[in-house]
Amino acid sequence: YWEEIRDLNFDEEEGSQYWINRAKELNVNPERDLATLEDFLHHKISVCDEEDLKKYPLEYFIPKKILDERNFIPLTSSGSLGRKKTVPWTKKAIEENGRHLAKILKLYGVNEKINYLFAGPSDPAPFKYIVDSLVEEMKGTIYFAPIETRELKKVFAKSQELTYAMAKADSVEKIKEIISNNDFLRARLEPCIEYTDEILKREKIEFLGTMLFWLNALENHEGFKNVKYVYVGGMEIPIQLYNFWKDKLESRGIKIITSYGHHKFGLLFDLPNQPLTYYPFSLARLFVTQENPFNLVGYGERGRVRFLSLDKAMLWCQQERDYAERVGPNKYFEWDGVRQIEAKF
């Protein structure tokens, strides 16, 4: 598969202008110098600069063959860490990510043909495309009550008191009361809160996706009695807080599932009995390295996360701001995973 991706991107006539130019700048002969994926990963050409995503138009990164076929969907970040960035995904990659998530949900015992509600902060476009694919794979019905997160995160970052109050709120009504004197929060949160309230009352929701600071309020909602699975964003969840909610939810017969990921390498769920541990889907890879991106740490050691996307719409390899423990392959996945993410900004 690597040879196919390499030839697709570095072909002088049909390739990606980004990779064609990088090869020329670094005097790289792709067939000779990048014969294997390992060759690519250990060559400086693989060290991509995220700033390039802001500098060049989307078409610059997409192989001309894929661009001409228009076989891609642009997925844009929330912009919570700065300017929004857009990357292309093929429909096949989105579907593959959905199948990957469905495989994990089945390990948790999630049945087909149930109702899903995703309520709260999320990256609207990438999250929705991937989760739509997941629910379609599970033959379910999906309800969305999203919130655009970029400005919201800035507000909460400035006020620990507000963040704590939201997390402590034990009902939907209490959250409404907290935001009632803040026009900015009321305008952004109230529609989501009201729709979430409406759906939980009207529909039998068995799978609830949300964020930790909503859980305290939602678990006391009358519609929560139908919930069998709770999915929360897993980014930087301390193990103590995870264990607190795991014990609390399991005492009610509810399983907790966490996630890691973003618009460049997809959405990942942790595995049953392996909390906060994430394995990428087939068209992506996660590595844990020293600060030098070419040097992997040992299994069980912590280091900096580096990811690789092998989607035909865009070849990309980048070292993240995130740090994690390196985890080896298991009976479900033939490649490395990561455990207990910690972001350093």
GROMACS .gro file of C-alpha atoms in nm:
model
  345
    1TYR     CA    1   0.000   0.000   0.000
    2TRP     CA    2   0.289   0.238   0.076
    3GLU     CA    3   0.419   0.212  -0.280
    4GLU     CA    4   0.074   0.307  -0.412
    5ILE     CA    5   0.056   0.611  -0.181
    6ARG     CA    6   0.414   0.713  -0.264
    7ASP     CA    7   0.364   0.688  -0.640
    8LEU     CA    8   0.029   0.870  -0.618
    9ASN     CA    9   0.182   1.168  -0.435
   10PHE     CA   10   0.525   1.199  -0.598
   11ASP     CA   11   0.424   1.143  -0.962
   12GLU     CA   12   0.540   1.449  -1.162
   13GLU     CA   13   0.220   1.463  -1.368
   14GLU     CA   14  -0.054   1.335  -1.136
   15GLY     CA   15   0.097   1.383  -0.788
   16SER     CA   16   0.061   1.628  -0.501
   17GLN     CA   17   0.231   1.961  -0.565
   18TYR     CA   18   0.327   1.974  -0.197
   19TRP     CA   19   0.518   1.645  -0.209
   20ILE     CA   20   0.662   1.702  -0.557
   21ASN     CA   21   0.810   2.032  -0.436
   22ARG     CA   22   0.941   1.884  -0.110
   23ALA     CA   23   1.116   1.607  -0.300
   24LYS     CA   24   1.286   1.866  -0.524
   25GLU     CA   25   1.384   2.089  -0.231
   26LEU     CA   26   1.541   1.798  -0.040
   27ASN     CA   27   1.687   1.628  -0.349
   28VAL     CA   28   1.486   1.310  -0.285
   29ASN     CA   29   1.439   1.032  -0.538
   30PRO     CA   30   1.114   0.874  -0.411
   31GLU     CA   31   1.170   0.527  -0.560
   32ARG     CA   32   1.526   0.510  -0.431
   33ASP     CA   33   1.508   0.702  -0.102
   34LEU     CA   34   1.151   0.620   0.004
   35ALA     CA   35   1.129   0.257  -0.105
   36THR     CA   36   0.952   0.152   0.217
   37LEU     CA   37   0.729   0.324   0.470
   38GLU     CA   38   1.014   0.295   0.722
   39ASP     CA   39   1.240   0.484   0.481
   40PHE     CA   40   0.982   0.761   0.460
   41LEU     CA   41   0.930   0.782   0.837
   42HIS     CA   42   1.304   0.808   0.902
   43HIS     CA   43   1.367   1.069   0.634
   44LYS     CA   44   1.343   1.441   0.706
   45ILE     CA   45   1.094   1.476   0.420
   46SER     CA   46   0.834   1.316   0.649
   47VAL     CA   47   0.857   1.596   0.907
   48CYS     CA   48   0.560   1.808   0.797
   49ASP     CA   49   0.504   2.160   0.925
   50GLU     CA   50   0.147   2.232   1.035
   51GLU     CA   51   0.195   2.596   0.938
   52ASP     CA   52   0.195   2.484   0.572
   53LEU     CA   53  -0.175   2.396   0.611
   54LYS     CA   54  -0.245   2.765   0.674
   55LYS     CA   55  -0.006   2.886   0.405
   56TYR     CA   56  -0.120   2.692   0.096
   57PRO     CA   57  -0.459   2.621  -0.064
   58LEU     CA   58  -0.612   2.279  -0.010
   59GLU     CA   59  -0.554   2.173  -0.372
   60TYR     CA   60  -0.178   2.207  -0.316
   61PHE     CA   61  -0.174   1.895  -0.096
   62ILE     CA   62  -0.412   1.670  -0.292
   63PRO     CA   63  -0.276   1.444  -0.568
   64LYS     CA   64  -0.400   1.577  -0.904
   65LYS     CA   65  -0.567   1.245  -0.982
   66ILE     CA   66  -0.780   1.263  -0.666
   67LEU     CA   67  -0.840   1.635  -0.720
   68ASP     CA   68  -0.969   1.579  -1.074
   69GLU     CA   69  -1.204   1.307  -0.953
   70ARG     CA   70  -1.326   1.533  -0.670
   71ASN     CA   71  -1.322   1.224  -0.452
   72PHE     CA   72  -1.266   1.404  -0.123
   73ILE     CA   73  -1.442   1.600   0.152
   74PRO     CA   74  -1.273   1.895   0.329
   75LEU     CA   75  -1.269   1.855   0.708
   76THR     CA   76  -1.194   2.165   0.916
   77SER     CA   77  -1.065   2.190   1.273
   78SER     CA   78  -1.251   2.380   1.544
   79GLY     CA   79  -0.970   2.635   1.558
   80SER     CA   80  -0.952   2.613   1.937
   81LEU     CA   81  -0.569   2.623   1.921
   82GLY     CA   82  -0.547   2.906   1.668
   83ARG     CA   83  -0.656   2.951   1.307
   84LYS     CA   84  -0.879   2.684   1.161
   85LYS     CA   85  -0.706   2.429   0.940
   86THR     CA   86  -0.864   2.218   0.666
   87VAL     CA   87  -0.750   1.882   0.533
   88PRO     CA   88  -0.909   1.659   0.265
   89TRP     CA   89  -1.045   1.311   0.339
   90THR     CA   90  -1.163   1.056   0.086
   91LYS     CA   91  -1.509   0.912   0.148
   92LYS     CA   92  -1.340   0.573   0.184
   93ALA     CA   93  -1.129   0.701   0.475
   94ILE     CA   94  -1.434   0.843   0.655
   95GLU     CA   95  -1.616   0.512   0.610
   96GLU     CA   96  -1.309   0.319   0.728
   97ASN     CA   97  -1.288   0.533   1.042
   98GLY     CA   98  -1.659   0.466   1.101
   99ARG     CA   99  -1.607   0.089   1.067
  100HIS     CA  100  -1.313   0.109   1.307
  101LEU     CA  101  -1.529   0.278   1.571
  102ALA     CA  102  -1.816   0.034   1.513
  103LYS     CA  103  -1.576  -0.257   1.568
  104ILE     CA  104  -1.482  -0.112   1.908
  105LEU     CA  105  -1.842  -0.040   2.007
  106LYS     CA  106  -1.928  -0.404   1.937
  107LEU     CA  107  -1.651  -0.504   2.180
  108TYR     CA  108  -1.839  -0.302   2.443
  109GLY     CA  109  -2.156  -0.493   2.357
  110VAL     CA  110  -2.333  -0.204   2.183
  111ASN     CA  111  -2.627  -0.339   1.982
  112GLU     CA  112  -2.728  -0.234   1.635
  113LYS     CA  113  -3.042  -0.027   1.564
  114ILE     CA  114  -3.030   0.196   1.874
  115ASN     CA  115  -3.060   0.575   1.914
  116TYR     CA  116  -2.751   0.794   1.959
  117LEU     CA  117  -2.738   1.149   2.092
  118PHE     CA  118  -2.419   1.356   2.066
  119ALA     CA  119  -2.464   1.667   2.279
  120GLY     CA  120  -2.216   1.937   2.367
  121PRO     CA  121  -1.884   2.071   2.239
  122SER     CA  122  -1.750   1.903   1.928
  123ASP     CA  123  -1.562   1.986   1.608
  124PRO     CA  124  -1.872   2.017   1.390
  125ALA     CA  125  -1.770   1.901   1.042
  126PRO     CA  126  -1.509   1.624   1.096
  127PHE     CA  127  -1.687   1.488   1.401
  128LYS     CA  128  -2.025   1.473   1.227
  129TYR     CA  129  -1.899   1.305   0.909
  130ILE     CA  130  -1.715   1.035   1.102
  131VAL     CA  131  -1.990   0.976   1.358
  132ASP     CA  132  -2.252   0.964   1.082
  133SER     CA  133  -2.045   0.688   0.922
  134LEU     CA  134  -2.019   0.503   1.255
  135VAL     CA  135  -2.394   0.514   1.321
  136GLU     CA  136  -2.471   0.408   0.965
  137GLU     CA  137  -2.239   0.108   1.016
  138MET     CA  138  -2.430   0.028   1.338
  139LYS     CA  139  -2.768   0.075   1.161
  140GLY     CA  140  -2.866   0.329   1.426
  141THR     CA  141  -3.040   0.666   1.439
  142ILE     CA  142  -2.841   0.975   1.531
  143TYR     CA  143  -2.930   1.308   1.694
  144PHE     CA  144  -2.687   1.598   1.714
  145ALA     CA  145  -2.689   1.893   1.952
  146PRO     CA  146  -2.345   2.042   1.877
  147ILE     CA  147  -2.168   2.353   2.003
  148GLU     CA  148  -1.894   2.531   1.808
  149THR     CA  149  -1.600   2.524   2.047
  150ARG     CA  150  -1.346   2.784   1.940
  151GLU     CA  151  -1.474   3.090   2.131
  152LEU     CA  152  -1.634   2.877   2.400
  153LYS     CA  153  -1.299   2.729   2.506
  154LYS     CA  154  -1.154   3.079   2.538
  155VAL     CA  155  -1.433   3.180   2.774
  156PHE     CA  156  -1.386   2.876   2.998
  157ALA     CA  157  -1.006   2.913   2.989
  158LYS     CA  158  -1.042   3.262   3.137
  159SER     CA  159  -1.270   3.153   3.422
  160GLN     CA  160  -1.198   2.848   3.636
  161GLU     CA  161  -1.493   2.950   3.854
  162LEU     CA  162  -1.731   2.925   3.557
  163THR     CA  163  -1.584   2.591   3.447
  164TYR     CA  164  -1.622   2.452   3.799
  165ALA     CA  165  -1.980   2.578   3.830
  166MET     CA  166  -2.077   2.413   3.498
  167ALA     CA  167  -1.918   2.084   3.601
  168LYS     CA  168  -2.088   2.093   3.941
  169ALA     CA  169  -2.435   2.172   3.801
  170ASP     CA  170  -2.662   1.876   3.876
  171SER     CA  171  -2.946   1.953   3.633
  172VAL     CA  172  -3.019   2.109   3.296
  173GLU     CA  173  -3.209   2.383   3.478
  174LYS     CA  174  -2.902   2.466   3.687
  175ILE     CA  175  -2.687   2.507   3.375
  176LYS     CA  176  -2.950   2.740   3.229
  177GLU     CA  177  -2.938   2.941   3.552
  178ILE     CA  178  -2.555   2.968   3.539
  179ILE     CA  179  -2.552   3.101   3.182
  180SER     CA  180  -2.858   3.327   3.220
  181ASN     CA  181  -2.647   3.633   3.306
  182ASN     CA  182  -2.392   3.576   3.032
  183ASP     CA  183  -2.524   3.678   2.690
  184PHE     CA  184  -2.236   3.511   2.504
  185LEU     CA  185  -2.280   3.173   2.675
  186ARG     CA  186  -2.660   3.187   2.661
  187ALA     CA  187  -2.657   3.249   2.286
  188ARG     CA  188  -2.427   2.952   2.223
  189LEU     CA  189  -2.532   2.703   2.486
  190GLU     CA  190  -2.906   2.751   2.526
  191PRO     CA  191  -3.008   2.601   2.186
  192CYS     CA  192  -2.795   2.293   2.254
  193ILE     CA  193  -2.925   2.256   2.610
  194GLU     CA  194  -3.289   2.290   2.506
  195TYR     CA  195  -3.256   2.044   2.216
  196THR     CA  196  -3.069   1.794   2.435
  197ASP     CA  197  -3.345   1.822   2.695
  198GLU     CA  198  -3.612   1.772   2.427
  199ILE     CA  199  -3.447   1.466   2.269
  200LEU     CA  200  -3.378   1.295   2.603
  201LYS     CA  201  -3.744   1.339   2.699
  202ARG     CA  202  -3.888   1.229   2.365
  203GLU     CA  203  -3.657   0.955   2.235
  204LYS     CA  204  -3.515   0.639   2.387
  205ILE     CA  205  -3.145   0.730   2.384
  206GLU     CA  206  -2.917   0.436   2.465
  207PHE     CA  207  -2.586   0.592   2.357
  208LEU     CA  208  -2.507   0.942   2.485
  209GLY     CA  209  -2.200   1.129   2.364
  210THR     CA  210  -2.107   1.439   2.561
  211MET     CA  211  -1.829   1.611   2.759
  212LEU     CA  212  -1.741   1.551   3.122
  213PHE     CA  213  -1.865   1.887   3.245
  214TRP     CA  214  -2.216   1.806   3.112
  215LEU     CA  215  -2.237   1.465   3.275
  216ASN     CA  216  -2.330   1.577   3.623
  217ALA     CA  217  -2.637   1.756   3.488
  218LEU     CA  218  -2.738   1.497   3.230
  219GLU     CA  219  -2.716   1.195   3.461
  220ASN     CA  220  -3.004   1.337   3.665
  221HIS     CA  221  -3.223   1.389   3.358
  222GLU     CA  222  -3.537   1.173   3.340
  223GLY     CA  223  -3.429   1.043   2.997
  224PHE     CA  224  -3.094   0.920   3.131
  225LYS     CA  225  -3.267   0.605   3.258
  226ASN     CA  226  -3.249   0.461   2.904
  227VAL     CA  227  -2.876   0.528   2.858
  228LYS     CA  228  -2.651   0.221   2.848
  229TYR     CA  229  -2.333   0.379   2.711
  230VAL     CA  230  -2.176   0.720   2.773
  231TYR     CA  231  -1.907   0.850   2.542
  232VAL     CA  232  -1.691   1.143   2.657
  233GLY     CA  233  -1.396   1.319   2.494
  234GLY     CA  234  -1.086   1.151   2.638
  235MET     CA  235  -0.835   1.428   2.577
  236GLU     CA  236  -0.643   1.480   2.900
  237ILE     CA  237  -0.891   1.307   3.130
  238PRO     CA  238  -0.697   1.237   3.452
  239ILE     CA  239  -0.714   0.869   3.543
  240GLN     CA  240  -0.863   0.958   3.885
  241LEU     CA  241  -1.152   1.149   3.722
  242TYR     CA  242  -1.203   0.868   3.471
  243ASN     CA  243  -1.218   0.611   3.753
  244PHE     CA  244  -1.465   0.828   3.948
  245TRP     CA  245  -1.709   0.842   3.655
  246LYS     CA  246  -1.647   0.482   3.555
  247ASP     CA  247  -1.742   0.358   3.902
  248LYS     CA  248  -2.038   0.595   3.924
  249LEU     CA  249  -2.179   0.498   3.583
  250GLU     CA  250  -2.109   0.126   3.618
  251SER     CA  251  -2.305   0.124   3.946
  252ARG     CA  252  -2.603   0.213   3.723
  253GLY     CA  253  -2.516  -0.048   3.461
  254ILE     CA  254  -2.371   0.208   3.218
  255LYS     CA  255  -2.040   0.166   3.034
  256ILE     CA  256  -1.811   0.464   2.973
  257ILE     CA  257  -1.618   0.511   2.646
  258THR     CA  258  -1.358   0.782   2.586
  259SER     CA  259  -1.205   0.923   2.268
  260TYR     CA  260  -0.896   1.086   2.121
  261GLY     CA  261  -0.837   1.235   1.779
  262HIS     CA  262  -0.894   1.526   1.547
  263HIS     CA  263  -0.960   1.623   1.186
  264LYS     CA  264  -0.617   1.508   1.059
  265PHE     CA  265  -0.610   1.146   1.176
  266GLY     CA  266  -0.966   1.070   1.278
  267LEU     CA  267  -1.170   0.981   1.584
  268LEU     CA  268  -1.059   0.695   1.811
  269PHE     CA  269  -1.235   0.516   2.099
  270ASP     CA  270  -1.059   0.344   2.386
  271LEU     CA  271  -1.093  -0.032   2.428
  272PRO     CA  272  -1.290  -0.222   2.693
  273ASN     CA  273  -1.063  -0.301   2.990
  274GLN     CA  274  -0.795  -0.070   2.844
  275PRO     CA  275  -0.907   0.275   2.964
  276LEU     CA  276  -0.776   0.583   2.784
  277THR     CA  277  -0.591   0.360   2.534
  278TYR     CA  278  -0.638   0.436   2.164
  279TYR     CA  279  -0.550   0.255   1.842
  280PRO     CA  280  -0.574   0.429   1.503
  281PHE     CA  281  -0.781   0.301   1.215
  282SER     CA  282  -0.621   0.130   0.914
  283LEU     CA  283  -0.530   0.444   0.716
  284ALA     CA  284  -0.350   0.614   1.005
  285ARG     CA  285  -0.069   0.532   1.247
  286LEU     CA  286   0.031   0.673   1.586
  287PHE     CA  287   0.389   0.667   1.713
  288VAL     CA  288   0.539   0.775   2.044
  289THR     CA  289   0.881   0.929   2.002
  290GLN     CA  290   1.148   1.124   2.180
  291GLU     CA  291   1.165   1.495   2.093
  292ASN     CA  292   1.357   1.374   1.789
  293PRO     CA  293   1.066   1.239   1.577
  294PHE     CA  294   1.280   0.958   1.431
  295ASN     CA  295   1.350   0.792   1.768
  296LEU     CA  296   1.069   0.579   1.913
  297VAL     CA  297   1.046   0.533   2.289
  298GLY     CA  298   1.010   0.182   2.431
  299TYR     CA  299   0.677   0.016   2.506
  300GLY     CA  300   0.541   0.143   2.836
  301GLU     CA  301   0.745   0.463   2.810
  302ARG     CA  302   0.605   0.811   2.757
  303GLY     CA  303   0.700   1.044   2.476
  304ARG     CA  304   0.565   1.276   2.212
  305VAL     CA  305   0.285   1.161   1.979
  306ARG     CA  306   0.361   1.156   1.607
  307PHE     CA  307   0.090   1.062   1.357
  308LEU     CA  308   0.082   0.947   0.998
  309SER     CA  309  -0.217   0.972   0.762
  310LEU     CA  310  -0.213   0.741   0.460
  311ASP     CA  311  -0.541   0.851   0.306
  312LYS     CA  312  -0.519   0.891  -0.072
  313ALA     CA  313  -0.655   1.246  -0.046
  314MET     CA  314  -0.357   1.361   0.158
  315LEU     CA  315  -0.033   1.209   0.281
  316TRP     CA  316   0.068   1.380   0.605
  317CYS     CA  317   0.301   1.310   0.898
  318GLN     CA  318   0.330   1.542   1.196
  319GLN     CA  319   0.460   1.551   1.550
  320GLU     CA  320   0.185   1.658   1.790
  321ARG     CA  321   0.185   1.873   2.102
  322ASP     CA  322   0.048   1.567   2.281
  323TYR     CA  323   0.244   1.327   2.501
  324ALA     CA  324   0.141   0.968   2.574
  325GLU     CA  325   0.255   0.620   2.668
  326ARG     CA  326   0.347   0.384   2.384
  327VAL     CA  327   0.132   0.070   2.371
  328GLY     CA  328   0.203  -0.234   2.154
  329PRO     CA  329  -0.023  -0.425   1.913
  330ASN     CA  330  -0.294  -0.655   2.051
  331LYS     CA  331  -0.533  -0.920   1.920
  332TYR     CA  332  -0.755  -0.653   1.762
  333PHE     CA  333  -0.494  -0.427   1.599
  334GLU     CA  334  -0.159  -0.508   1.440
  335TRP     CA  335  -0.008  -0.165   1.506
  336ASP     CA  336   0.090   0.052   1.803
  337GLY     CA  337  -0.151   0.253   2.014
  338VAL     CA  338  -0.119   0.530   2.274
  339ARG     CA  339  -0.237   0.561   2.634
  340GLN     CA  340  -0.324   0.853   2.865
  341ILE     CA  341  -0.288   1.158   2.645
  342GLU     CA  342  -0.145   1.478   2.790
  343ALA     CA  343  -0.137   1.795   2.581
  344LYS     CA  344   0.133   2.055   2.634
  345PHE     CA  345   0.065   2.391   2.470
   0.00000   0.00000   0.00000
